[in-house]
Tab-separated table of C-alpha atoms in Angstrom:
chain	number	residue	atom	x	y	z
P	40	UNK	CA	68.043	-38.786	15.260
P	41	UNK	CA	71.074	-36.384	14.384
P	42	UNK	CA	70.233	-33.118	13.625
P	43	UNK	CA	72.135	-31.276	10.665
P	44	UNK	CA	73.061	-27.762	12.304
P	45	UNK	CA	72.549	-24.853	9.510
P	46	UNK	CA	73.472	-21.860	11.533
P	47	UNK	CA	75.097	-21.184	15.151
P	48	UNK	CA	76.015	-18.344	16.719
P	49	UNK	CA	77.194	-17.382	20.336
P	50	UNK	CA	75.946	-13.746	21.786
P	51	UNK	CA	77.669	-11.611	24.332
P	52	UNK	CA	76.119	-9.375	26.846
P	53	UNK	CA	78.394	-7.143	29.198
P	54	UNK	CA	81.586	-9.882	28.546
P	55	UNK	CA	78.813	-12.975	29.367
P	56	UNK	CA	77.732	-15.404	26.669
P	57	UNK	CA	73.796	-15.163	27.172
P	58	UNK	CA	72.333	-17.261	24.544
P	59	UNK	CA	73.779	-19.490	21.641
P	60	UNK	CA	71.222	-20.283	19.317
P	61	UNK	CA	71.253	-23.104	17.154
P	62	UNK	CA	69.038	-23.358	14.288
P	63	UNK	CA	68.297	-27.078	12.961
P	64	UNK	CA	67.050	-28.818	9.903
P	65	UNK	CA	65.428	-32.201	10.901
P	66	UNK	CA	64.104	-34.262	8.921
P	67	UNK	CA	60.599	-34.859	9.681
P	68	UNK	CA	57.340	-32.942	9.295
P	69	UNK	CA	57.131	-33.082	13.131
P	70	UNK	CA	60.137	-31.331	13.585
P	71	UNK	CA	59.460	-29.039	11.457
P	72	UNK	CA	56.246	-28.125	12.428
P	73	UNK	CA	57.639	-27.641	15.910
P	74	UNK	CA	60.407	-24.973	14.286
P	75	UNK	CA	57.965	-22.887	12.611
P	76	UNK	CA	55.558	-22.668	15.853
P	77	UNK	CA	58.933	-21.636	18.049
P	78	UNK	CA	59.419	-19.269	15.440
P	79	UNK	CA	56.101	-17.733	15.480
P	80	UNK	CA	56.281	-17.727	19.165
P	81	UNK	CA	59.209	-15.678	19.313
P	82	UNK	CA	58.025	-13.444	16.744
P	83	UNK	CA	55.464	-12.755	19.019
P	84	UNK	CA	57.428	-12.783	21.880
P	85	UNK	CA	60.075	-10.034	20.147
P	86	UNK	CA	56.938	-7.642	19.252
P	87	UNK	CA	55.270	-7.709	22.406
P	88	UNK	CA	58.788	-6.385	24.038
P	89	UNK	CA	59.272	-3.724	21.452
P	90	UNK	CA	55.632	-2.228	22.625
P	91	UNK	CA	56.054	-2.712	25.840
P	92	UNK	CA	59.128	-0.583	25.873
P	93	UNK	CA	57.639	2.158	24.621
P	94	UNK	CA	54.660	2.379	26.889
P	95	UNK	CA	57.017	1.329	30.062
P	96	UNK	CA	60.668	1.347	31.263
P	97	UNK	CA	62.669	-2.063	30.519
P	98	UNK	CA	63.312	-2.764	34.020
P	99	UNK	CA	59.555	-2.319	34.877
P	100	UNK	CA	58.540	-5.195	32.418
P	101	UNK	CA	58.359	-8.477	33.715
P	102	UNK	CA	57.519	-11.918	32.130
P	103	UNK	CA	54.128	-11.425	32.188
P	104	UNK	CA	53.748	-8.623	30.961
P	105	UNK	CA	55.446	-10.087	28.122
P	106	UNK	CA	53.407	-13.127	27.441
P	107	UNK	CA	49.993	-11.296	27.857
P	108	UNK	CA	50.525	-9.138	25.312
P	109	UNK	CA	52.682	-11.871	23.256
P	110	UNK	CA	49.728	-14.260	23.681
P	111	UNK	CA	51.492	-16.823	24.255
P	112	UNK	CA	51.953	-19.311	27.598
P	113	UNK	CA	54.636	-19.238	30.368
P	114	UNK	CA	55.879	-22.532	29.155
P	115	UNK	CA	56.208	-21.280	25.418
P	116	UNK	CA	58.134	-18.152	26.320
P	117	UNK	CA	60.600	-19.974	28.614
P	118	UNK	CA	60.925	-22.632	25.736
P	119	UNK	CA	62.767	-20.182	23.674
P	120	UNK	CA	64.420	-17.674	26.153
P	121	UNK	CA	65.614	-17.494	29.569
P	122	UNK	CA	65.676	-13.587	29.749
P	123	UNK	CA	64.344	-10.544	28.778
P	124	UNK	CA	67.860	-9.810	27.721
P	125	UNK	CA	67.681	-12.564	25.157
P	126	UNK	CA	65.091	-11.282	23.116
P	127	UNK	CA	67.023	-8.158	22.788
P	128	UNK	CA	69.832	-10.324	21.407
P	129	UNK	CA	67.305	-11.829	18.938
P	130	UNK	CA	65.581	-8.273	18.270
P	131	UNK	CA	69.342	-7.406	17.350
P	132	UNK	CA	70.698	-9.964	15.459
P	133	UNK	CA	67.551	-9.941	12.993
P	134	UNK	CA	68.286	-6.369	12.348
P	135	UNK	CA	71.978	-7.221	11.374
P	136	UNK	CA	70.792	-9.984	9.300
P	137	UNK	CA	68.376	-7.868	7.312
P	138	UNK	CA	71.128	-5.319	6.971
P	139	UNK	CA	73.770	-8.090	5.839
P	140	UNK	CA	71.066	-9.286	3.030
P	141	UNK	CA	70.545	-5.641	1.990
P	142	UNK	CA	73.140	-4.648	1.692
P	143	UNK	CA	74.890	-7.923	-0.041
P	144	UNK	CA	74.315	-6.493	-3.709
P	145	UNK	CA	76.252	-3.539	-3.203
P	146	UNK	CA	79.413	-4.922	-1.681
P	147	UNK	CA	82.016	-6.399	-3.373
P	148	UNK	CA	82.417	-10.364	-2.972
P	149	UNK	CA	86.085	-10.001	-2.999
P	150	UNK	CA	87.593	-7.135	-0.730
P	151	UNK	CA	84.041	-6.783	1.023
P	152	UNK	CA	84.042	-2.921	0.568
P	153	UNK	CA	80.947	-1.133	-0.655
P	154	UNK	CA	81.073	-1.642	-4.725
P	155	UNK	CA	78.405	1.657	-4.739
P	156	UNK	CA	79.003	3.866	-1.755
P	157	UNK	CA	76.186	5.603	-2.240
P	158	UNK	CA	73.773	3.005	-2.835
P	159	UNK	CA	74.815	0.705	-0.073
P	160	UNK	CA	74.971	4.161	2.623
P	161	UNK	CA	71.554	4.900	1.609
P	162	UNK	CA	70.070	1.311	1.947
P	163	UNK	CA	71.506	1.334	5.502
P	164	UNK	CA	69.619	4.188	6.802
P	165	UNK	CA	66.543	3.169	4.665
P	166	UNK	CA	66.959	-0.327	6.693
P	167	UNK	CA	67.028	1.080	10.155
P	168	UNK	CA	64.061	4.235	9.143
P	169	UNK	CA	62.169	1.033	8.321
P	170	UNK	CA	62.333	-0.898	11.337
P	171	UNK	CA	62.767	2.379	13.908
P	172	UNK	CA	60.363	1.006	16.390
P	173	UNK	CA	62.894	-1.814	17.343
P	174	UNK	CA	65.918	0.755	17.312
P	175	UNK	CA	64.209	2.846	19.774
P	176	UNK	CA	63.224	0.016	21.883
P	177	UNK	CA	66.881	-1.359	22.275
P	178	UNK	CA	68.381	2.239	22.917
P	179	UNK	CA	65.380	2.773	25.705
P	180	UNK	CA	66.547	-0.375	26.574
P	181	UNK	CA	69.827	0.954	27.141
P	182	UNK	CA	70.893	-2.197	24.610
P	183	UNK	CA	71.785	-0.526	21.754
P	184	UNK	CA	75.630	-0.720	22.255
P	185	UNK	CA	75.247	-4.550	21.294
P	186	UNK	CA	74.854	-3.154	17.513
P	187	UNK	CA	78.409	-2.059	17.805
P	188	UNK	CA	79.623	-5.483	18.510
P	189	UNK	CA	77.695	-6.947	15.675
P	190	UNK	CA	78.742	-4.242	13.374
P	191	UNK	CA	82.195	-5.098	14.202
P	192	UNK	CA	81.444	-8.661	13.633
P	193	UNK	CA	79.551	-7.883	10.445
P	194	UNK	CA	82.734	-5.529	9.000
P	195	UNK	CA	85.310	-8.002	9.930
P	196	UNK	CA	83.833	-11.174	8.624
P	197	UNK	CA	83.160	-9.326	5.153
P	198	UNK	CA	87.232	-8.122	5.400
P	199	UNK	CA	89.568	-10.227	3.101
P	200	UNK	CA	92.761	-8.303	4.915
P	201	UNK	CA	93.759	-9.801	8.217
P	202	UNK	CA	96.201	-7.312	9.032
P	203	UNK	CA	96.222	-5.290	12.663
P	204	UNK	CA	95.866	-2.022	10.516
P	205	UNK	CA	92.854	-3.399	8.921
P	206	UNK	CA	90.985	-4.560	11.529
P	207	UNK	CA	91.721	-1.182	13.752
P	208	UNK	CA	90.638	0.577	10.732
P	209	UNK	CA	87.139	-1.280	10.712
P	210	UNK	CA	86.965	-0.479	14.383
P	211	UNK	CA	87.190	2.982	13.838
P	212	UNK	CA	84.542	3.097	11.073
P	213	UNK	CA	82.206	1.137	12.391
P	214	UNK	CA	82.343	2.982	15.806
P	215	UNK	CA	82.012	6.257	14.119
P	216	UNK	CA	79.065	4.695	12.226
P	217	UNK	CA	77.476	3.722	15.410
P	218	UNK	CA	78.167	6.953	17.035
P	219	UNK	CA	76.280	8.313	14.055
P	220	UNK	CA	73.335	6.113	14.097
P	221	UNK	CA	72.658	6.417	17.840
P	222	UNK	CA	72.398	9.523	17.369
P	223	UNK	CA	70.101	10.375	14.624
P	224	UNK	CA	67.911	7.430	16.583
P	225	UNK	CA	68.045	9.714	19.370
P	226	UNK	CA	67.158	12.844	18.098
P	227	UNK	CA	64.238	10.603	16.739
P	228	UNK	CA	64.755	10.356	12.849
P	229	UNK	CA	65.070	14.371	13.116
P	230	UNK	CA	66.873	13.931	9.646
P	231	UNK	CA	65.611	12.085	6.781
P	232	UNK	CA	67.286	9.205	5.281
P	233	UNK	CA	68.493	11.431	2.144
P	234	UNK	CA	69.777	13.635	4.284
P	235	UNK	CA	71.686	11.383	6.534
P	236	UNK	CA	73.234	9.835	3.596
P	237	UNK	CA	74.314	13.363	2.213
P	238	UNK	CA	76.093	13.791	5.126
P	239	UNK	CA	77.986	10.325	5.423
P	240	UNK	CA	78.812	10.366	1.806
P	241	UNK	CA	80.234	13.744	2.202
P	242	UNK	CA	82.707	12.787	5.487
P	243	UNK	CA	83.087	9.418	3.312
P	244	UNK	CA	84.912	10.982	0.421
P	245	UNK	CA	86.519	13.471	2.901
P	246	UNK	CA	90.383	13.048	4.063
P	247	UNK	CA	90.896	13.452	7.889
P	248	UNK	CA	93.312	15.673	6.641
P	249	UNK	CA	91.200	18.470	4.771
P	250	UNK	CA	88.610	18.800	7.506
């Protein structure tokens, strides 16, 4: 039986393509019985990692570490990823996605720019306050820098202008915005969300030029 593809997309880690994940739509119960158990399993899977980080070094973990506290079998995890590194990749990309669908009310369909720069600022940092645990795990993790790439991604595909300019200028903001967010997850949420958006809403409406 075909399957209908909904969603692809292809991950990169360190210049390597580690995963490209497919999501289907079949058309049987079977099927999709089978999709909602691998999603529960890597559910699992993703939690037990984020736990394990913060009681352990990355590097120290190893697969079964993973599935013991995951509950799940050897088989199971190995059915969904090949590497601790992949979870990551999945621990990131659902964190982008929630971001994306956060964020979607406050950015304009057409140019892709924030319609209410201080709404859609303030949702961000609520976003990542809300789901800190995982933040902290991929920085431990020494993963975090794969948010810049999906930022990047994220800014770009939402950009209507094509032009070299354009897409340097994203680069620069969404480094800058990184930059910003590593670092208020490393000082461990030291300033409140509020705060935090204070701040980026003042450099925001600031010209290079007057500071």
């Amino acid at each position: 039986m075909k399957n209908n593809k909904t969603n692809a997309r292809t991950y990169k880690w360190r210049g390597n393509v580690i995963a490209n994940h497919e999501l289907y739509s079949p058309n049987t119960s079977k099927h999709n019985s089978n999709k909602e158990t691998n999603r529960l399993t890597r559910e699992a899977i993703c939690t037990a990692l984020v736990f394990l980080i913060q009681e352990q070094p990355f590097s120290k973990i190893s697969i079964t570490d993973i599935v013991k506290r995951a509950g799940v079998s050897r088989t199971a995890y190995y059915n969904n990823y090949s590497s601790k590194q992949e979870i990551l990749v999945d621990l990131v990309d659902s964190l982008i996605f929630e971001i994306n669908q956060r964020l979607l009310p406050y950015t304009n369909e057409l140019t892709g720019k924030a319609k209410e720069p201080e709404k859609f600022i303030s949702v961000l940092f609520e976003v990542i306050f809300q789901q800190r645990d995982i933040y902290r795990a991929l920085q431990s993790a020494k993963f975090d820098y794969v948010i810049l790439d999906c930022l990047n991604e994220m800014m770009l595909s939402n950009a209507h202008d094509t032009t070299d300019e354009s897409r340097y200028r994203i680069y620069f903001k969404a480094g800058a915005l990184y930059n910003a967010i590593s670092k208020w997850i490393g000082s461990d949420f030291a300033i409140s969300t509020n705060e935090m958006t204070r701040i980026s809403l003042h450099i925001y409406h600031t010209p290079m030029s007057q500071e």
